[in-house]
C-alpha cells in the first residue's frame, strides 16, 4: 500500500471509532465479514423496526399523525407488471364436444413441445386455441399461466390462474401459478397464502423453495401492519383516556390543546411552578378529575407553553385560571384559588354534559 492509501485507511478507521454505525451500511458487509473472520466483535445493528417503533410511539404521544417506517424486503426478483391487453379467454357457455376435446389435447401437446424448445409465444398460441376449443378446462388455463410466468407476465398468469380455480377450486397448479405470479409482483402475503394452499394440495420442491423466500417478506409485512395497528389503537385509547381515566392531562402545545378541545366537556387549568396559589389548587384539581371522569381535565404550564397562554381565546394574565368548555365552546371562566367557586362552576354546567 502506498502512503495515500494508508492515510485514507487511517481516516476511515477514525470515522468508525467516532461513529460505529457506519458499519451498518450494506456496502460494508464484506468488511464486517472480514473482521469477524479475524475474531473481531462487530456491534450488532440496532433493528430499524424497533427504533422506528420507539420513535413513532414517542411522536404518537405528541401528534395525531403516525408516519409508518419503510419495511426492509427482499424484492430482488420483483418485476414491473406488464401492460399487455388481457389474453383471449374461452367462452364457458360453449358446448364442448368430444371432437373439440381431442383437438384441444392436440394443441396442448404442441404447446408442450414448444415449451421444451423455449418457444413460449408459440406455446401461448397453441394453448389459446386449446382453451377456445375446451373453455372449461382448468389444466389448460393453469398450463398457459405457467408459460406466462416464464415470459415474466404475472398479470396474465394471475388471470389464467383465477380461471383455472374457477373451474376447479382445488387446482394445485392454479394456486401455484397464482402464488408465483403474486410473488413476482411483490404481493408477498397473498403469494404465501396461495403457495401454502398449493403445497397442501400437491407439494412440489419448487413451491417449498419459493416459500422460503416469500414467507420472510410476508412475515415482516404482517408484523409491520400489526405494529402500526397497535400504535393507532394506543393513540385512540390515549384520546379517549381524557374522558375515562379521571386523570389530569398535561398539555404542552397549542396543537395538542386544540385536539383535546373536541372532547364533550373540558376543564383547562393554566398554572405555573412559581405560583403559590397554583400549588394550593393543584391537589384540588386532581381530586376533581378523579371525581368527574366524564370531563377532560387539562393542565397547561404557562412557562412551558408560552404560545398557548398568550394566544386567543386564552390571553392569560394571571394564574391560576380555569376555563370550562363544551365541544370547543367556552361555557365559563374563573380566575383565583377558591375550590368552592371552581366546584360550583363545574357543577353548574356538568348536567348539560350528562345529556350528551
JSON list of C-alpha atoms in Angstrom, two decimals, residues 51-207:
[
{"chain": "A", "resi": 51, "resn": "UNK", "atom": "CA", "xyz": [-36.09, 2.12, 16.50]},
{"chain": "A", "resi": 52, "resn": "UNK", "atom": "CA", "xyz": [-38.95, 3.19, 14.29]},
{"chain": "A", "resi": 53, "resn": "UNK", "atom": "CA", "xyz": [-41.50, 1.89, 16.79]},
{"chain": "A", "resi": 54, "resn": "UNK", "atom": "CA", "xyz": [-39.86, 3.76, 19.66]},
{"chain": "A", "resi": 55, "resn": "UNK", "atom": "CA", "xyz": [-39.69, 6.92, 17.59]},
{"chain": "A", "resi": 56, "resn": "UNK", "atom": "CA", "xyz": [-43.24, 6.54, 16.37]},
{"chain": "A", "resi": 57, "resn": "UNK", "atom": "CA", "xyz": [-44.53, 5.72, 19.85]},
{"chain": "A", "resi": 58, "resn": "UNK", "atom": "CA", "xyz": [-42.98, 8.95, 21.13]},
{"chain": "A", "resi": 59, "resn": "UNK", "atom": "CA", "xyz": [-44.30, 11.05, 18.27]},
{"chain": "A", "resi": 60, "resn": "UNK", "atom": "CA", "xyz": [-47.73, 9.48, 18.58]},
{"chain": "A", "resi": 61, "resn": "UNK", "atom": "CA", "xyz": [-47.95, 10.79, 22.12]},
{"chain": "A", "resi": 62, "resn": "UNK", "atom": "CA", "xyz": [-47.46, 14.34, 20.89]},
{"chain": "A", "resi": 63, "resn": "UNK", "atom": "CA", "xyz": [-49.05, 14.22, 17.47]},
{"chain": "A", "resi": 64, "resn": "UNK", "atom": "CA", "xyz": [-52.13, 12.75, 15.89]},
{"chain": "A", "resi": 65, "resn": "UNK", "atom": "CA", "xyz": [-50.11, 11.78, 12.83]},
{"chain": "A", "resi": 66, "resn": "UNK", "atom": "CA", "xyz": [-48.41, 8.37, 12.74]},
{"chain": "A", "resi": 67, "resn": "UNK", "atom": "CA", "xyz": [-45.87, 8.07, 9.92]},
{"chain": "A", "resi": 68, "resn": "UNK", "atom": "CA", "xyz": [-45.11, 4.48, 9.00]},
{"chain": "A", "resi": 69, "resn": "UNK", "atom": "CA", "xyz": [-41.50, 3.46, 8.51]},
{"chain": "A", "resi": 70, "resn": "UNK", "atom": "CA", "xyz": [-40.31, 1.56, 5.46]},
{"chain": "A", "resi": 71, "resn": "UNK", "atom": "CA", "xyz": [-40.15, -2.25, 5.51]},
{"chain": "A", "resi": 72, "resn": "UNK", "atom": "CA", "xyz": [-36.92, -3.98, 4.55]},
{"chain": "A", "resi": 73, "resn": "UNK", "atom": "CA", "xyz": [-37.96, -6.60, 1.99]},
{"chain": "A", "resi": 74, "resn": "UNK", "atom": "CA", "xyz": [-36.10, -8.79, -0.47]},
{"chain": "A", "resi": 75, "resn": "UNK", "atom": "CA", "xyz": [-37.53, -7.52, -3.75]},
{"chain": "A", "resi": 76, "resn": "UNK", "atom": "CA", "xyz": [-34.65, -8.69, -5.91]},
{"chain": "A", "resi": 77, "resn": "UNK", "atom": "CA", "xyz": [-36.85, -10.83, -8.18]},
{"chain": "A", "resi": 78, "resn": "UNK", "atom": "CA", "xyz": [-39.84, -8.48, -8.36]},
{"chain": "A", "resi": 79, "resn": "UNK", "atom": "CA", "xyz": [-40.76, -7.31, -11.87]},
{"chain": "A", "resi": 80, "resn": "UNK", "atom": "CA", "xyz": [-42.82, -4.46, -13.20]},
{"chain": "A", "resi": 81, "resn": "UNK", "atom": "CA", "xyz": [-46.35, -5.59, -14.14]},
{"chain": "A", "resi": 82, "resn": "UNK", "atom": "CA", "xyz": [-46.86, -5.91, -17.87]},
{"chain": "A", "resi": 83, "resn": "UNK", "atom": "CA", "xyz": [-49.27, -3.56, -19.60]},
{"chain": "A", "resi": 84, "resn": "UNK", "atom": "CA", "xyz": [-50.41, -6.01, -22.29]},
{"chain": "A", "resi": 85, "resn": "UNK", "atom": "CA", "xyz": [-54.07, -6.29, -23.20]},
{"chain": "A", "resi": 86, "resn": "UNK", "atom": "CA", "xyz": [-55.83, -9.22, -21.47]},
{"chain": "A", "resi": 87, "resn": "UNK", "atom": "CA", "xyz": [-55.33, -12.54, -23.24]},
{"chain": "A", "resi": 88, "resn": "UNK", "atom": "CA", "xyz": [-58.16, -14.31, -25.06]},
{"chain": "A", "resi": 89, "resn": "UNK", "atom": "CA", "xyz": [-60.25, -16.43, -22.69]},
{"chain": "A", "resi": 90, "resn": "UNK", "atom": "CA", "xyz": [-62.66, -19.21, -23.55]},
{"chain": "A", "resi": 91, "resn": "UNK", "atom": "CA", "xyz": [-66.45, -18.94, -23.58]},
{"chain": "A", "resi": 92, "resn": "UNK", "atom": "CA", "xyz": [-67.69, -21.23, -20.78]},
{"chain": "A", "resi": 93, "resn": "UNK", "atom": "CA", "xyz": [-71.17, -21.35, -22.30]},
{"chain": "A", "resi": 94, "resn": "UNK", "atom": "CA", "xyz": [-69.91, -23.14, -25.41]},
{"chain": "A", "resi": 95, "resn": "UNK", "atom": "CA", "xyz": [-70.82, -26.84, -25.57]},
{"chain": "A", "resi": 96, "resn": "UNK", "atom": "CA", "xyz": [-67.65, -28.93, -25.74]},
{"chain": "A", "resi": 97, "resn": "UNK", "atom": "CA", "xyz": [-67.83, -31.97, -28.00]},
{"chain": "A", "resi": 98, "resn": "UNK", "atom": "CA", "xyz": [-65.53, -34.98, -27.91]},
{"chain": "A", "resi": 99, "resn": "UNK", "atom": "CA", "xyz": [-64.03, -33.75, -31.13]},
{"chain": "A", "resi": 100, "resn": "UNK", "atom": "CA", "xyz": [-63.22, -30.39, -29.53]},
{"chain": "A", "resi": 101, "resn": "UNK", "atom": "CA", "xyz": [-61.62, -32.09, -26.54]},
{"chain": "A", "resi": 102, "resn": "UNK", "atom": "CA", "xyz": [-59.41, -34.17, -28.80]},
{"chain": "A", "resi": 103, "resn": "UNK", "atom": "CA", "xyz": [-58.42, -31.11, -30.82]},
{"chain": "A", "resi": 104, "resn": "UNK", "atom": "CA", "xyz": [-57.68, -29.19, -27.63]},
{"chain": "A", "resi": 105, "resn": "UNK", "atom": "CA", "xyz": [-55.49, -32.03, -26.38]},
{"chain": "A", "resi": 106, "resn": "UNK", "atom": "CA", "xyz": [-53.59, -31.97, -29.67]},
{"chain": "A", "resi": 107, "resn": "UNK", "atom": "CA", "xyz": [-52.97, -28.25, -29.31]},
{"chain": "A", "resi": 108, "resn": "UNK", "atom": "CA", "xyz": [-51.80, -28.76, -25.75]},
{"chain": "A", "resi": 109, "resn": "UNK", "atom": "CA", "xyz": [-49.28, -31.39, -26.90]},
{"chain": "A", "resi": 110, "resn": "UNK", "atom": "CA", "xyz": [-47.92, -28.96, -29.48]},
{"chain": "A", "resi": 111, "resn": "UNK", "atom": "CA", "xyz": [-47.68, -26.33, -26.77]},
{"chain": "A", "resi": 112, "resn": "UNK", "atom": "CA", "xyz": [-45.66, -28.64, -24.53]},
{"chain": "A", "resi": 113, "resn": "UNK", "atom": "CA", "xyz": [-43.25, -29.33, -27.37]},
{"chain": "A", "resi": 114, "resn": "UNK", "atom": "CA", "xyz": [-42.88, -25.58, -27.96]},
{"chain": "A", "resi": 115, "resn": "UNK", "atom": "CA", "xyz": [-42.23, -25.02, -24.24]},
{"chain": "A", "resi": 116, "resn": "UNK", "atom": "CA", "xyz": [-39.48, -27.63, -24.23]},
{"chain": "A", "resi": 117, "resn": "UNK", "atom": "CA", "xyz": [-37.83, -25.75, -27.09]},
{"chain": "A", "resi": 118, "resn": "UNK", "atom": "CA", "xyz": [-38.18, -22.38, -25.35]},
{"chain": "A", "resi": 119, "resn": "UNK", "atom": "CA", "xyz": [-40.70, -21.11, -27.89]},
{"chain": "A", "resi": 120, "resn": "UNK", "atom": "CA", "xyz": [-43.05, -19.54, -25.38]},
{"chain": "A", "resi": 121, "resn": "UNK", "atom": "CA", "xyz": [-45.02, -17.28, -27.72]},
{"chain": "A", "resi": 122, "resn": "UNK", "atom": "CA", "xyz": [-45.75, -20.26, -29.93]},
{"chain": "A", "resi": 123, "resn": "UNK", "atom": "CA", "xyz": [-46.81, -22.25, -26.89]},
{"chain": "A", "resi": 124, "resn": "UNK", "atom": "CA", "xyz": [-49.21, -19.45, -25.88]},
{"chain": "A", "resi": 125, "resn": "UNK", "atom": "CA", "xyz": [-50.81, -19.56, -29.34]},
{"chain": "A", "resi": 126, "resn": "UNK", "atom": "CA", "xyz": [-51.36, -23.33, -29.12]},
{"chain": "A", "resi": 127, "resn": "UNK", "atom": "CA", "xyz": [-52.76, -23.13, -25.59]},
{"chain": "A", "resi": 128, "resn": "UNK", "atom": "CA", "xyz": [-55.08, -20.27, -26.53]},
{"chain": "A", "resi": 129, "resn": "UNK", "atom": "CA", "xyz": [-56.52, -22.38, -29.38]},
{"chain": "A", "resi": 130, "resn": "UNK", "atom": "CA", "xyz": [-56.89, -25.28, -26.94]},
{"chain": "A", "resi": 131, "resn": "UNK", "atom": "CA", "xyz": [-58.74, -23.06, -24.45]},
{"chain": "A", "resi": 132, "resn": "UNK", "atom": "CA", "xyz": [-61.14, -21.83, -27.12]},
{"chain": "A", "resi": 133, "resn": "UNK", "atom": "CA", "xyz": [-61.89, -25.46, -28.00]},
{"chain": "A", "resi": 134, "resn": "UNK", "atom": "CA", "xyz": [-62.25, -26.57, -24.36]},
{"chain": "A", "resi": 135, "resn": "UNK", "atom": "CA", "xyz": [-63.01, -23.38, -22.38]},
{"chain": "A", "resi": 136, "resn": "UNK", "atom": "CA", "xyz": [-63.76, -25.03, -19.03]},
{"chain": "A", "resi": 137, "resn": "UNK", "atom": "CA", "xyz": [-60.52, -26.99, -18.71]},
{"chain": "A", "resi": 138, "resn": "UNK", "atom": "CA", "xyz": [-58.67, -25.87, -15.59]},
{"chain": "A", "resi": 139, "resn": "UNK", "atom": "CA", "xyz": [-55.45, -27.62, -16.63]},
{"chain": "A", "resi": 140, "resn": "UNK", "atom": "CA", "xyz": [-55.28, -25.65, -19.88]},
{"chain": "A", "resi": 141, "resn": "UNK", "atom": "CA", "xyz": [-55.55, -22.32, -18.07]},
{"chain": "A", "resi": 142, "resn": "UNK", "atom": "CA", "xyz": [-53.02, -23.41, -15.44]},
{"chain": "A", "resi": 143, "resn": "UNK", "atom": "CA", "xyz": [-50.60, -24.55, -18.13]},
{"chain": "A", "resi": 144, "resn": "UNK", "atom": "CA", "xyz": [-50.88, -21.27, -20.01]},
{"chain": "A", "resi": 145, "resn": "UNK", "atom": "CA", "xyz": [-50.39, -19.41, -16.72]},
{"chain": "A", "resi": 146, "resn": "UNK", "atom": "CA", "xyz": [-47.12, -21.29, -16.30]},
{"chain": "A", "resi": 147, "resn": "UNK", "atom": "CA", "xyz": [-45.94, -20.13, -19.71]},
{"chain": "A", "resi": 148, "resn": "UNK", "atom": "CA", "xyz": [-46.84, -16.53, -18.92]},
{"chain": "A", "resi": 149, "resn": "UNK", "atom": "CA", "xyz": [-44.69, -16.84, -15.79]},
{"chain": "A", "resi": 150, "resn": "UNK", "atom": "CA", "xyz": [-41.74, -17.93, -17.94]},
{"chain": "A", "resi": 151, "resn": "UNK", "atom": "CA", "xyz": [-42.35, -14.83, -20.06]},
{"chain": "A", "resi": 152, "resn": "UNK", "atom": "CA", "xyz": [-42.39, -12.59, -16.94]},
{"chain": "A", "resi": 153, "resn": "UNK", "atom": "CA", "xyz": [-46.04, -11.67, -17.43]},
{"chain": "A", "resi": 154, "resn": "UNK", "atom": "CA", "xyz": [-47.51, -12.09, -13.92]},
{"chain": "A", "resi": 155, "resn": "UNK", "atom": "CA", "xyz": [-50.79, -10.26, -14.56]},
{"chain": "A", "resi": 156, "resn": "UNK", "atom": "CA", "xyz": [-51.67, -12.60, -17.41]},
{"chain": "A", "resi": 157, "resn": "UNK", "atom": "CA", "xyz": [-50.65, -15.57, -15.26]},
{"chain": "A", "resi": 158, "resn": "UNK", "atom": "CA", "xyz": [-52.98, -14.42, -12.48]},
{"chain": "A", "resi": 159, "resn": "UNK", "atom": "CA", "xyz": [-55.91, -14.09, -14.89]},
{"chain": "A", "resi": 160, "resn": "UNK", "atom": "CA", "xyz": [-55.37, -17.65, -16.12]},
{"chain": "A", "resi": 161, "resn": "UNK", "atom": "CA", "xyz": [-54.86, -18.98, -12.58]},
{"chain": "A", "resi": 162, "resn": "UNK", "atom": "CA", "xyz": [-58.11, -17.35, -11.49]},
{"chain": "A", "resi": 163, "resn": "UNK", "atom": "CA", "xyz": [-59.88, -19.05, -14.40]},
{"chain": "A", "resi": 164, "resn": "UNK", "atom": "CA", "xyz": [-58.35, -22.41, -13.50]},
{"chain": "A", "resi": 165, "resn": "UNK", "atom": "CA", "xyz": [-59.54, -22.05, -9.90]},
{"chain": "A", "resi": 166, "resn": "UNK", "atom": "CA", "xyz": [-62.98, -21.01, -11.08]},
{"chain": "A", "resi": 167, "resn": "UNK", "atom": "CA", "xyz": [-63.43, -24.26, -12.95]},
{"chain": "A", "resi": 168, "resn": "UNK", "atom": "CA", "xyz": [-61.51, -26.38, -10.42]},
{"chain": "A", "resi": 169, "resn": "UNK", "atom": "CA", "xyz": [-61.37, -24.82, -6.93]},
{"chain": "A", "resi": 170, "resn": "UNK", "atom": "CA", "xyz": [-58.85, -27.42, -5.72]},
{"chain": "A", "resi": 171, "resn": "UNK", "atom": "CA", "xyz": [-56.41, -26.91, -8.62]},
{"chain": "A", "resi": 172, "resn": "UNK", "atom": "CA", "xyz": [-52.93, -27.14, -7.14]},
{"chain": "A", "resi": 173, "resn": "UNK", "atom": "CA", "xyz": [-51.43, -25.84, -10.38]},
{"chain": "A", "resi": 174, "resn": "UNK", "atom": "CA", "xyz": [-53.81, -22.88, -10.28]},
{"chain": "A", "resi": 175, "resn": "UNK", "atom": "CA", "xyz": [-52.76, -21.92, -6.75]},
{"chain": "A", "resi": 176, "resn": "UNK", "atom": "CA", "xyz": [-49.11, -22.49, -7.58]},
{"chain": "A", "resi": 177, "resn": "UNK", "atom": "CA", "xyz": [-49.22, -20.30, -10.70]},
{"chain": "A", "resi": 178, "resn": "UNK", "atom": "CA", "xyz": [-51.07, -17.52, -8.91]},
{"chain": "A", "resi": 179, "resn": "UNK", "atom": "CA", "xyz": [-48.74, -17.68, -5.92]},
{"chain": "A", "resi": 180, "resn": "UNK", "atom": "CA", "xyz": [-45.64, -17.48, -8.13]},
{"chain": "A", "resi": 181, "resn": "UNK", "atom": "CA", "xyz": [-47.16, -14.60, -10.09]},
{"chain": "A", "resi": 182, "resn": "UNK", "atom": "CA", "xyz": [-48.02, -12.68, -6.93]},
{"chain": "A", "resi": 183, "resn": "UNK", "atom": "CA", "xyz": [-44.50, -13.20, -5.63]},
{"chain": "A", "resi": 184, "resn": "UNK", "atom": "CA", "xyz": [-43.20, -11.85, -8.94]},
{"chain": "A", "resi": 185, "resn": "UNK", "atom": "CA", "xyz": [-45.28, -8.71, -8.30]},
{"chain": "A", "resi": 186, "resn": "UNK", "atom": "CA", "xyz": [-44.12, -8.39, -4.69]},
{"chain": "A", "resi": 187, "resn": "UNK", "atom": "CA", "xyz": [-47.54, -9.30, -3.28]},
{"chain": "A", "resi": 188, "resn": "UNK", "atom": "CA", "xyz": [-45.88, -11.33, -0.56]},
{"chain": "A", "resi": 189, "resn": "UNK", "atom": "CA", "xyz": [-48.74, -12.07, 1.82]},
{"chain": "A", "resi": 190, "resn": "UNK", "atom": "CA", "xyz": [-51.13, -13.12, -0.96]},
{"chain": "A", "resi": 191, "resn": "UNK", "atom": "CA", "xyz": [-48.37, -15.20, -2.55]},
{"chain": "A", "resi": 192, "resn": "UNK", "atom": "CA", "xyz": [-47.73, -17.02, 0.73]},
{"chain": "A", "resi": 193, "resn": "UNK", "atom": "CA", "xyz": [-51.42, -17.92, 1.08]},
{"chain": "A", "resi": 194, "resn": "UNK", "atom": "CA", "xyz": [-51.61, -19.32, -2.46]},
{"chain": "A", "resi": 195, "resn": "UNK", "atom": "CA", "xyz": [-48.35, -21.25, -2.24]},
{"chain": "A", "resi": 196, "resn": "UNK", "atom": "CA", "xyz": [-49.29, -22.81, 1.09]},
{"chain": "A", "resi": 197, "resn": "UNK", "atom": "CA", "xyz": [-52.60, -23.92, -0.40]},
{"chain": "A", "resi": 198, "resn": "UNK", "atom": "CA", "xyz": [-50.82, -25.35, -3.44]},
{"chain": "A", "resi": 199, "resn": "UNK", "atom": "CA", "xyz": [-48.41, -27.18, -1.16]},
{"chain": "A", "resi": 200, "resn": "UNK", "atom": "CA", "xyz": [-51.28, -28.75, 0.78]},
{"chain": "A", "resi": 201, "resn": "UNK", "atom": "CA", "xyz": [-52.91, -29.98, -2.42]},
{"chain": "A", "resi": 202, "resn": "UNK", "atom": "CA", "xyz": [-49.77, -31.24, -4.17]},
{"chain": "A", "resi": 203, "resn": "UNK", "atom": "CA", "xyz": [-46.35, -30.48, -2.72]},
{"chain": "A", "resi": 204, "resn": "UNK", "atom": "CA", "xyz": [-43.52, -29.69, -5.12]},
{"chain": "A", "resi": 205, "resn": "UNK", "atom": "CA", "xyz": [-39.94, -28.71, -4.36]},
{"chain": "A", "resi": 206, "resn": "UNK", "atom": "CA", "xyz": [-40.36, -25.54, -6.42]},
{"chain": "A", "resi": 207, "resn": "UNK", "atom": "CA", "xyz": [-43.17, -24.44, -4.11]}
]
